[in-house]
Short mmCIF file of C-alpha atoms in Angstrom, two decimals:
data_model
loop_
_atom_site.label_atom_id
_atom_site.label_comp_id
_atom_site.label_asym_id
_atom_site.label_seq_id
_atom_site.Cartn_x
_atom_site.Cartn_y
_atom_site.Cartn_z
CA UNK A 13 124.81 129.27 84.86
CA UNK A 14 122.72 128.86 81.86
CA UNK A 15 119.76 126.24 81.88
CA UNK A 16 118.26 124.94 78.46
CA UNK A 17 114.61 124.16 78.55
CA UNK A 18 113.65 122.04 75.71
CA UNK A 19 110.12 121.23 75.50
CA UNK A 20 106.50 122.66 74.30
CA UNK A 21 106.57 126.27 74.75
CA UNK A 22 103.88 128.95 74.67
CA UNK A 23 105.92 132.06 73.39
CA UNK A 24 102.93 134.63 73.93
CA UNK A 25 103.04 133.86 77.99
CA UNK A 26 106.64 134.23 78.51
CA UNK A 27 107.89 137.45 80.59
CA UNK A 28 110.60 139.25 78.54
CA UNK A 29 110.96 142.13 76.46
CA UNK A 30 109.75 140.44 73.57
CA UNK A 31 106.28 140.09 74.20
CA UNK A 32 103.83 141.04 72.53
CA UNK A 33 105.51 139.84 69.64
CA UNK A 34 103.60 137.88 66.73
CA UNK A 35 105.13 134.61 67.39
CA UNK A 36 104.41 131.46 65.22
CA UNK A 37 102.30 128.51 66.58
CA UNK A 38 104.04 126.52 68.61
CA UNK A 39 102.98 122.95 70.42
CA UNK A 40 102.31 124.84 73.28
CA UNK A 41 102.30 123.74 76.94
CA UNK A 42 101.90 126.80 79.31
CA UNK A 43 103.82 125.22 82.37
CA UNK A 44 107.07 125.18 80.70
CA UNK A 45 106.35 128.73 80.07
CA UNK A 46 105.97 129.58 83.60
CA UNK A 47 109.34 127.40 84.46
CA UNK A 48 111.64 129.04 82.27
CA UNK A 49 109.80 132.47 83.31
CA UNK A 50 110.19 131.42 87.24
CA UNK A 51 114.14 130.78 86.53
CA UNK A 52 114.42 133.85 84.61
CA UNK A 53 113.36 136.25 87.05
CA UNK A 54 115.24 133.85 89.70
CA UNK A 55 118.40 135.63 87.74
CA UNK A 56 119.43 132.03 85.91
CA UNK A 57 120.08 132.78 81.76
CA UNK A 58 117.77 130.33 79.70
CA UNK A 59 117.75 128.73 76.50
CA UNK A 60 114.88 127.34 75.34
CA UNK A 61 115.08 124.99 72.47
CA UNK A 62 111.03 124.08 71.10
CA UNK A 63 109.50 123.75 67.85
CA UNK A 64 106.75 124.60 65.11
CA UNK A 65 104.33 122.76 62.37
CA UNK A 66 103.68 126.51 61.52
CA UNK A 67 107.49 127.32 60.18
CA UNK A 68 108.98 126.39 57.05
CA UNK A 69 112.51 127.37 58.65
CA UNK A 70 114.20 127.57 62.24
CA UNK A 71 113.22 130.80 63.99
CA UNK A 72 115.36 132.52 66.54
CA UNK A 73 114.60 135.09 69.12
CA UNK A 74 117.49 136.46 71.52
CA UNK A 75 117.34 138.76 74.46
CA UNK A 76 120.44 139.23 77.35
CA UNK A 77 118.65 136.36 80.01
CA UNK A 78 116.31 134.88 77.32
CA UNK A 79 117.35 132.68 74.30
CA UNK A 80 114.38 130.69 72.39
CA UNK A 81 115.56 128.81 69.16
CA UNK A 82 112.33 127.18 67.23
CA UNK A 83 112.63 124.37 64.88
CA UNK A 84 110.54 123.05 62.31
CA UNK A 85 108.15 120.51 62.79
CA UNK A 86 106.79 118.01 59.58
CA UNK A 87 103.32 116.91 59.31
CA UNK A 88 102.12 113.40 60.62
CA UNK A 89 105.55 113.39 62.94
CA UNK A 90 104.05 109.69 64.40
CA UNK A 91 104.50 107.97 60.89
CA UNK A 92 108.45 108.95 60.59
CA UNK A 93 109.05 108.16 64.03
CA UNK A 94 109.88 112.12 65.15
CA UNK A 95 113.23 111.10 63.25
CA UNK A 96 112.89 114.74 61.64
CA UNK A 97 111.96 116.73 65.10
CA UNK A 98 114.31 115.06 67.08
CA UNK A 99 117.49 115.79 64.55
CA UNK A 100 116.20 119.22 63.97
CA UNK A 101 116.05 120.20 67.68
CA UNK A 102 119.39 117.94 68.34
CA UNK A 103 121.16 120.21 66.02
CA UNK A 104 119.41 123.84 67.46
CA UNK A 105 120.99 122.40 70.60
CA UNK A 106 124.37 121.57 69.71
CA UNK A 107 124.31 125.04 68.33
CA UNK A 108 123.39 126.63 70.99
CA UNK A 109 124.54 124.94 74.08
CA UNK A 110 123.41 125.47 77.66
CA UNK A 111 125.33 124.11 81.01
CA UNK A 112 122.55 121.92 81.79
CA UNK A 113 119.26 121.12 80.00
CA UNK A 114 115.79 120.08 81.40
CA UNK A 115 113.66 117.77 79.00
CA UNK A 116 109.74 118.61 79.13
CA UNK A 117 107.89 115.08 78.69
CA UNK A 118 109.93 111.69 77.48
CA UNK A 119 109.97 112.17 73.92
CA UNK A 120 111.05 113.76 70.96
CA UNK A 121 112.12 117.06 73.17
CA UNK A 122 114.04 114.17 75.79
CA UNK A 123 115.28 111.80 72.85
CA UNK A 124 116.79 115.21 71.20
CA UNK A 125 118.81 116.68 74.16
CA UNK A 126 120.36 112.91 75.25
CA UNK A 127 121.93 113.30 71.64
CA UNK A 128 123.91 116.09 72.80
CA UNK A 129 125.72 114.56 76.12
CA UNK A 130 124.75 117.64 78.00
CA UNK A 131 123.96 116.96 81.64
CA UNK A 132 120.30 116.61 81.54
CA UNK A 133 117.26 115.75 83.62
CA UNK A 134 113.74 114.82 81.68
CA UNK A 135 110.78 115.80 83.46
CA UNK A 136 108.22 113.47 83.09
CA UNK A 137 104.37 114.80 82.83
CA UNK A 138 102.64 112.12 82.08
CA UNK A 139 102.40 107.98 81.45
CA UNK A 140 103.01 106.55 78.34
CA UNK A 141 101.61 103.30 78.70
CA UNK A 142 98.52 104.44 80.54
CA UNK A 143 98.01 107.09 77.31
CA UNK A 144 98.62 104.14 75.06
CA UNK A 145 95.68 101.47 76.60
CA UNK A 146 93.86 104.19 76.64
CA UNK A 147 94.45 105.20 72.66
CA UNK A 148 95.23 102.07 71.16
CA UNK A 149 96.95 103.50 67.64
CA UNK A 150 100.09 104.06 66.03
CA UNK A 151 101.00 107.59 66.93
CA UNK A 152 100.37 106.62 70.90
CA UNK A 153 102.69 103.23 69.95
CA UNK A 154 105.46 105.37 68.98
CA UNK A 155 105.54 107.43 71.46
CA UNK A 156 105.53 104.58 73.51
CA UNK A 157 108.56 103.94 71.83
CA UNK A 158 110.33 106.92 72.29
CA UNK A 159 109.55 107.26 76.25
CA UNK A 160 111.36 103.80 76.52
CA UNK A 161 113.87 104.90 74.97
CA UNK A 162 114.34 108.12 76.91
CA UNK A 163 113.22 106.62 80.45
CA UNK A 164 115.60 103.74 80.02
CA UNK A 165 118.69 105.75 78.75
CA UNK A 166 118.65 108.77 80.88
CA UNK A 167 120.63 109.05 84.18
CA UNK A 168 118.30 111.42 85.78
CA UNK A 169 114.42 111.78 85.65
CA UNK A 170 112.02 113.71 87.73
CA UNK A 171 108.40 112.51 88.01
CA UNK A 172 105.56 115.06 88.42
CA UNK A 173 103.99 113.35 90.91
CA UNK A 174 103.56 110.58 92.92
CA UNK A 175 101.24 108.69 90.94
CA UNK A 176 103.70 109.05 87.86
CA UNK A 177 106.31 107.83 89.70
CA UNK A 178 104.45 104.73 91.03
CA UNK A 179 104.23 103.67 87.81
CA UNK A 180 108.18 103.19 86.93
CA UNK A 181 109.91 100.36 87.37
CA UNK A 182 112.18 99.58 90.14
CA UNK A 183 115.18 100.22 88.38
CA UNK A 184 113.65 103.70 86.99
CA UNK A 185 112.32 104.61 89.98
CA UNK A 186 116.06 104.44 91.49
CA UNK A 187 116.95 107.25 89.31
CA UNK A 188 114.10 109.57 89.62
CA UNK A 189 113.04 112.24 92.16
CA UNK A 190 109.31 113.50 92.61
CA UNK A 191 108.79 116.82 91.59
CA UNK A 192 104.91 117.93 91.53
CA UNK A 193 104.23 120.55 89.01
CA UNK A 194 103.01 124.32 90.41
CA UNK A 195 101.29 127.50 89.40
CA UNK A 196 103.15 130.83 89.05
CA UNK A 197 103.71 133.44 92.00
CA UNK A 198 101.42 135.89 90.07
CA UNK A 199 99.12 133.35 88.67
CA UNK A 200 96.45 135.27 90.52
CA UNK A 201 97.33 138.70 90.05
CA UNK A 202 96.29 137.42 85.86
CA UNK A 203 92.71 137.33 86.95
CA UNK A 204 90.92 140.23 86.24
CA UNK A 205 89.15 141.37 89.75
CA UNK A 206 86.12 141.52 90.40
CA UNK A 207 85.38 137.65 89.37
CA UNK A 208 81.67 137.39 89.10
CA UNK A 209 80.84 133.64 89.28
CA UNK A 210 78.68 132.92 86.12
CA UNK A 211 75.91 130.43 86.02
CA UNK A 212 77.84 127.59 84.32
CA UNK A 213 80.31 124.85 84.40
CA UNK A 214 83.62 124.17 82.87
CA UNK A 215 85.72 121.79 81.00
CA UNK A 216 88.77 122.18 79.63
CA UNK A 217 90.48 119.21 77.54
CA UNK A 218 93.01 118.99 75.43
CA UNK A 219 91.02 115.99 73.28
CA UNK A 220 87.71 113.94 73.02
CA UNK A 221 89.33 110.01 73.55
CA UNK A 222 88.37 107.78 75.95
CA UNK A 223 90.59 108.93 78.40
CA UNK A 224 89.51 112.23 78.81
CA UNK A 225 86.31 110.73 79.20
CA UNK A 226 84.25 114.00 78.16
CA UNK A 227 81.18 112.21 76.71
CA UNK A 228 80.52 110.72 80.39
CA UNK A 229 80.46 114.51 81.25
CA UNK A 230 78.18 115.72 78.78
CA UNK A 231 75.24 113.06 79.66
CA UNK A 232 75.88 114.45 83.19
CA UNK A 233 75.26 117.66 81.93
CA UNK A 234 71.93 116.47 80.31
CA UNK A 235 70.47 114.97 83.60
CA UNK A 236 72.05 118.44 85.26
CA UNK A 237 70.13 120.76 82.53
CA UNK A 238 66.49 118.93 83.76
CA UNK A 239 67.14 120.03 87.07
CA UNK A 240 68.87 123.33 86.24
CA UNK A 241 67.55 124.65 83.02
CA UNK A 242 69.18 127.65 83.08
CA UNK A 243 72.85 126.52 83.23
CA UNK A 244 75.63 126.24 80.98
CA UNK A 245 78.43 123.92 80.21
CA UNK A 246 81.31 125.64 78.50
CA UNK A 247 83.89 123.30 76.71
CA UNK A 248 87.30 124.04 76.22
CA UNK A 249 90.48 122.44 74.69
CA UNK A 250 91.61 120.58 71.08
CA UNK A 251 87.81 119.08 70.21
CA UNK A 252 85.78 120.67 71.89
CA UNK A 253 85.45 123.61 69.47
CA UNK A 254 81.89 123.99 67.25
CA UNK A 255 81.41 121.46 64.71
CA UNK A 256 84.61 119.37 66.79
CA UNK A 257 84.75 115.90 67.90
CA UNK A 258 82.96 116.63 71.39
CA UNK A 259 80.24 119.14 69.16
CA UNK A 260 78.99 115.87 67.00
CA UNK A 261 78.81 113.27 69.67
CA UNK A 262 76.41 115.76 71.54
CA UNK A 263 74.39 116.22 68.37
CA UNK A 264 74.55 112.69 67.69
CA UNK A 265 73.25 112.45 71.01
CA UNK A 266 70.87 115.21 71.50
CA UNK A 267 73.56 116.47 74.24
CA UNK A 268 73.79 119.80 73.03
CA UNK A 269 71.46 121.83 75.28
CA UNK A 270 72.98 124.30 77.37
CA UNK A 271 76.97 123.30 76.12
CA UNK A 272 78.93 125.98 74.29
CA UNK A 273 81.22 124.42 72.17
CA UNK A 274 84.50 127.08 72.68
CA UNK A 275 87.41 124.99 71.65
CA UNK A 276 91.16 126.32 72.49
CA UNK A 277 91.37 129.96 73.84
CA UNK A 278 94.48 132.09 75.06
CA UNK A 279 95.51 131.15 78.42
CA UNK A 280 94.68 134.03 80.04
CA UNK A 281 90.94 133.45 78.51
CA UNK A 282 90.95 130.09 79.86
CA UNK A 283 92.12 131.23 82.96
CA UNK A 284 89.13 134.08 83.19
CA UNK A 285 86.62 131.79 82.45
CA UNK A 286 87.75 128.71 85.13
CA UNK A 287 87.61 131.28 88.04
CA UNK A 288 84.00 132.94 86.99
CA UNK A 289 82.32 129.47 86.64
CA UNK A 290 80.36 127.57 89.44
CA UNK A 291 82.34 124.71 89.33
CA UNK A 292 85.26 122.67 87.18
CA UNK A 293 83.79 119.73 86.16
CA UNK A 294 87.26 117.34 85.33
CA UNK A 295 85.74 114.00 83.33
CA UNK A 296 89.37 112.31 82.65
CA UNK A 297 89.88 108.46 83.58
CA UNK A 298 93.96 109.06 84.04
CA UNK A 299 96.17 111.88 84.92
CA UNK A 300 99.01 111.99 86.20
CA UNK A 301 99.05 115.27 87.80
CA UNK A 302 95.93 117.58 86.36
CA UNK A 303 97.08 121.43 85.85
CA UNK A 304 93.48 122.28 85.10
CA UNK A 305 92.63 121.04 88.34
CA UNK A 306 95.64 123.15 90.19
CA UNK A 307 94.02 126.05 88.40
CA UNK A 308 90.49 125.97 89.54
CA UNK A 309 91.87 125.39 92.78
CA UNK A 310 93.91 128.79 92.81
CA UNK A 311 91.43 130.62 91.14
CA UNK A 312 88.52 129.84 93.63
CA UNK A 313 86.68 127.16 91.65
CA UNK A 314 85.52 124.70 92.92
CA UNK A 315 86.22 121.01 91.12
CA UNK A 316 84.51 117.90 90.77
CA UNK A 317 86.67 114.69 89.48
CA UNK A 318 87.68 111.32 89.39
CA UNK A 319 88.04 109.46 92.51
CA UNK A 320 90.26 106.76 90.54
CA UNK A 321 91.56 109.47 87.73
CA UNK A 322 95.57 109.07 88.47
CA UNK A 323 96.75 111.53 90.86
CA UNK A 324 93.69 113.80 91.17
CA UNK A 325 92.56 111.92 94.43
CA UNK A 326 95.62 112.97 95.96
CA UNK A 327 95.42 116.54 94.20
CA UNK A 328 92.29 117.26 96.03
CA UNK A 329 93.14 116.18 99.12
CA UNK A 330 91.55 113.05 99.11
CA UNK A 331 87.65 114.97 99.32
CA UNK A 332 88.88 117.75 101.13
CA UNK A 333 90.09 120.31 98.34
CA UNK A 334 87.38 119.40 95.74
CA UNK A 335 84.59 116.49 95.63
CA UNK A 336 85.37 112.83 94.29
CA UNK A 337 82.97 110.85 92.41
CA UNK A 338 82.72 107.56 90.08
CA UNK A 339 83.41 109.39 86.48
CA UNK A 340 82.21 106.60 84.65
CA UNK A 341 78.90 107.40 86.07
CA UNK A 342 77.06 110.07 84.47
CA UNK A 343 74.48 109.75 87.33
CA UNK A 344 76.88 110.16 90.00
CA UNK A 345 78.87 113.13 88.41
CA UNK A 346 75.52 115.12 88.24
CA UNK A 347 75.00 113.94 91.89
CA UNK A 348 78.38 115.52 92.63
CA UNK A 349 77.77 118.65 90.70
CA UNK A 350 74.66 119.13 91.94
CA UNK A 351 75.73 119.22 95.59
CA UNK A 352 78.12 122.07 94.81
CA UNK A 353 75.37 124.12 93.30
CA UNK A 354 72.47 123.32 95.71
CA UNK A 355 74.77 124.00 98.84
CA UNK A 356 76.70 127.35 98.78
CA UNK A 357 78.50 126.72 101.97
CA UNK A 358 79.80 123.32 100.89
CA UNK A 359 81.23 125.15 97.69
CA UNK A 360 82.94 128.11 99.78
CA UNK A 361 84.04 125.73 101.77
CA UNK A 362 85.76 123.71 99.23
CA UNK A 363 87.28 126.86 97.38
CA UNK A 364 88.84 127.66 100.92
CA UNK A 365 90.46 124.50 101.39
CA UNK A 366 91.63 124.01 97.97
CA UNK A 367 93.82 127.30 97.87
CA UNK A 368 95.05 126.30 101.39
CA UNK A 369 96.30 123.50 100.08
CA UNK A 370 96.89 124.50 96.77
CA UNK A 371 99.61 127.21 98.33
CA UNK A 372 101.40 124.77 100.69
CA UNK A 373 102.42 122.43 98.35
CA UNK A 374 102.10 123.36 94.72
CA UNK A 375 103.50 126.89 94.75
CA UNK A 376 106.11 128.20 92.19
CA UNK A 377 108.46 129.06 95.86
CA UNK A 378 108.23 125.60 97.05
CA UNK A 379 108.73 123.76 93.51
CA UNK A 380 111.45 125.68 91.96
CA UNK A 381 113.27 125.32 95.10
CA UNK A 382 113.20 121.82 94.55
CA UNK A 383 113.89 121.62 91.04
CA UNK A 384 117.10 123.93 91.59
CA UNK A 385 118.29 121.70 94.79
CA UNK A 386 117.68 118.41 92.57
CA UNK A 387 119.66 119.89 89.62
CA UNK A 388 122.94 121.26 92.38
CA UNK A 389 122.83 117.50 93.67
CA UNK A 390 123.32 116.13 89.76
CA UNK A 391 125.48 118.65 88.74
CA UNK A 392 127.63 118.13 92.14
CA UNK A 393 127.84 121.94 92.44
CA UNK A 394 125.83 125.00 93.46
CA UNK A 395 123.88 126.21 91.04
CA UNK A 396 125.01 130.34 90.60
CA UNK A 397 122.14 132.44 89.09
CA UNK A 398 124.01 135.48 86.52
CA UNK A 399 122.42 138.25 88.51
CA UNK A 400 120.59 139.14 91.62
CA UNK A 401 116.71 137.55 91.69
CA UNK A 402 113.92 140.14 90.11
CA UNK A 403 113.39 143.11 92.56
CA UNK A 404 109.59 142.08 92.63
CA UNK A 405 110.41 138.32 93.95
CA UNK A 406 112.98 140.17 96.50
CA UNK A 407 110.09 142.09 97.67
CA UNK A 408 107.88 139.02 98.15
CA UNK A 409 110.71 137.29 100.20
CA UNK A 410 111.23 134.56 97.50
CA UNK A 411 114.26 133.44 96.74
#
C-alpha cells in the first residue's frame, strides 16, 4: 500500500536516509512532516508530492519507503489563481501515482490531487472564511475560492478538530470525520535535557494580521515589563523577525523593551526555546486547532490564550491544561501572565495537566490509528503496510 501525501512539507525534519541533505526551501508545514514520517516507520511506502518558490525546475528525491517529488512554485501564486501550482503538482502526481492520496489544507495541494481521480481524503487545518474576515484581500479571496471548490467537490474530508468541523455546512459535515492533529512519539526525546526555564516568554506566529492578534500581546508585554523589568519576550514566526512587521509596530509604539525580535528558526530551535521559557503566551483571535499550543503543552510550558480563539478553549481543557483570558485585552493577558509567574505551583500545576492531557488525546498512537481506520473504511479494504512497523515503535508497543 502506498499513500501520497501532498501538501507543505519540511524536507530537513523528515526521518530517512536522506537527511541531512541541502534541500531547497519549501512552504513548509512541520506536521505533515511528522505524518508521512509516522506512516513510514508504521511500514506504509509514501509519496509525497509538495512544492518550491526556491526551484526553477521539479526536484526529485527517491529512497525504497520514501518518494518526495517537488514542483515549482511562481511568484505572487494569489494573482494567477494557483493555476500554475496546481497543474504543476497535478502532473508530478499523475507521474507518480500512489494507491491513495491525503490532501494537506483545501487548496492548491487538494484542488491538484482531485485532478487525478485517485481516491483521496483532504485534511482540513484550518477555516477559510474565518482567515478571510479576518484578512480582507485578494490572496485570502482566492483561496477562499479554491477551498470551495475543494470542500464542495471532494467525497471525503477530515476536519482537524471540532471547532473546524462546526463550521461546515450540513451537507459537508455529512462527509467529513474529525481527526485532531498530534505531536510525534519522540517529539520529546528532540529536546535537549536538562531544560533550564529562562526568564522570558514566547510567541511564535506565522504573521502580524489581525488575526494573530500579536500587537494585543506586545502592549501586554509593556504593562508586564513595569512589573517585571527583567523579563523577555521572544518573537517567533514570518514577521516577527528584526526590522519585520511586528519589529516596527513596537517601535512605532515604544513596545520594544524587553522583545527580541527572532523571526523563523529551525524547528528544532523553536522547539528548544518553547520548553525553556516561563510561559507561551498565544495572542491569536481564531484557530482552528493551535500546534504551537500542543507543543508547549508537551514540552512543559505552560500557555496562556484565547478563551474565544477557535478551538484553543477546548485544547486546554477548558482552564485546566493552560489559563484562558480575554485576548483583546492587553490588561487582562498581563493579568493572566502574571499569575503564572507570581505563583510557581499554579504553573507546575498547569504543565502537569497539560501533558496529561496532551498524551491522552493528541498523541501520534491515538491519531494515526484513526487516520489509518478512516482511510480502510473509504477505501473498503484493510489497509496492508509493505513491511513489518520500525523495530523502535515495536519496542514501544505501538502499532
Amino acid at each position: 500500500m502506498t499513500i501520497g501525501v501532498c501538501g507543505p512539507v519540511d524536507l530537513n525534519i523528515l526521518e530517512w536516509e536522506l537527511k541531512g541533505t541541502n534541500f531547497p526551501v519549501t512552504n513548509a508545514f512541520p506536521l505533515t512532516s511528522h505524518f508521512i514520517n509516522a506512516l513510514v516507520s508504521r511500514g506504509y511506502k509514501v509519496i509525497a508530492y509538495t512544492n518550491s518558490g526556491a526551484i526553477d525546475k521539479p526536484l526529485a528525491y527517491e529512497t525504497e519507503n520514501l518518494k518526495v517529488y517537488v514542483s515549482q512554485q511562481l511568484p505572487q501564486p494569489g494573482r494567477r489563481f494557483f493555476k500554475f501550482e496546481i497543474a504543476e503538482l497535478q502532473n508530478q502526481i499523475e507521474q507518480h501515482p500512489a494507491d491513495f492520496i491525503v490532501a494537506f489544507w483545501s487548496y492548491e495541494y487538494a484542488a491538484a490531487a482531485l485532478k487525478t481521480g485517485i481516491p483521496m481524503v483532504v485534511s482540513l487545518h484550518d477555516v477559510a472564511l474565518q482567515i478571510l474576515l479576518n484578512h480582507r484581500d485578494l490572496f485570502r479571496l482566492v483561496r477562499w475560492g479554491i477551498n470551495y471548490y475543494v470542500v464542495t467537490k471532494a467525497k471525503y474530508l477530515i476536519a482537524n478538530s471540532e471547532y473546524t468541523y462546526g463550521q461546515l455546512s450540513k451537507k459537508e459535515k455529512v462527509k467529513t470525520r474529525t481527526i485532531a492533529n498530534f505531536y510525534p512519539h519522540d517529539f520529546e526525546a528532540t529536546i535537549k535535557q536538562p531544560v533550564v526555564k529562562g526568564n522570558y516568554l514566547i510567541t511564535t506566529s506565522m504573521g502580524f494580521g489581525r488575526r494573530k492578534n500579536v500587537h494585543q500581546a506586545l502592549r501586554a508585554f509593556a504593562i508586564l515589563r513595569k512589573r517585571f523589568p527583567t523579563l523577555e519576550y521572544q518573537l517567533l514566526g514570518a514577521g516577527m523577525e528584526e526590522n519585520g512587521e511586528a519589529h516596527e509596530f513596537a517601535r512605532k509604539h515604544k513596545l520594544e523593551d524587553g522583545v527580541l525580535f527572532l523571526g523563523p528558526l529551525p524547528f528544532e530551535e523553536v522547539l528548544q526555546r518553547i520548553a525553556a521559557a516561563k510561559v507561551l503566551l498565544h495572542p491569536s483571535r481564531e484557530e482552528s486547532f493551535g500546534m504551537v499550543v500542543l507543543e508547549a503543552m508537551v514540552t512543559g510550558t505552560a500557555v496562556v490564550a484565547g478563551k474565544r480563539s477557535g478551538f484553543i478553549p477546548h485544547l486546554l481543557n477548558y482552564g485546566k491544561a493552560g489559563l484562558l483570558c480575554d485576548i483583546l485585552s492587553p490588561e487582562d493577558i498581563a493579568n493572566h501572565v502574571a499569575k503564572l509567574l507570581t505563583d510557581k505551583s499554579l504553573r507546575e500545576e498547569m504543565e502537569r495537566n497539560a501533558r496529561i492531557y496532551a498524551k491522552a488525546n493528541y498523541s501520534e498512537e491515538v491519531i494515526i490509528t484513526k487516520h489509518l481506520e478512516y482511510y480502510s473504511k473509504i477505501l473498503g479494504k484493510p489497509l496492508v503496510p509493505e513491511r513489518e512497523p520500525d523495530s523502535r515503535l515495536l519496542a514501544e508497543g505501538i502499532n
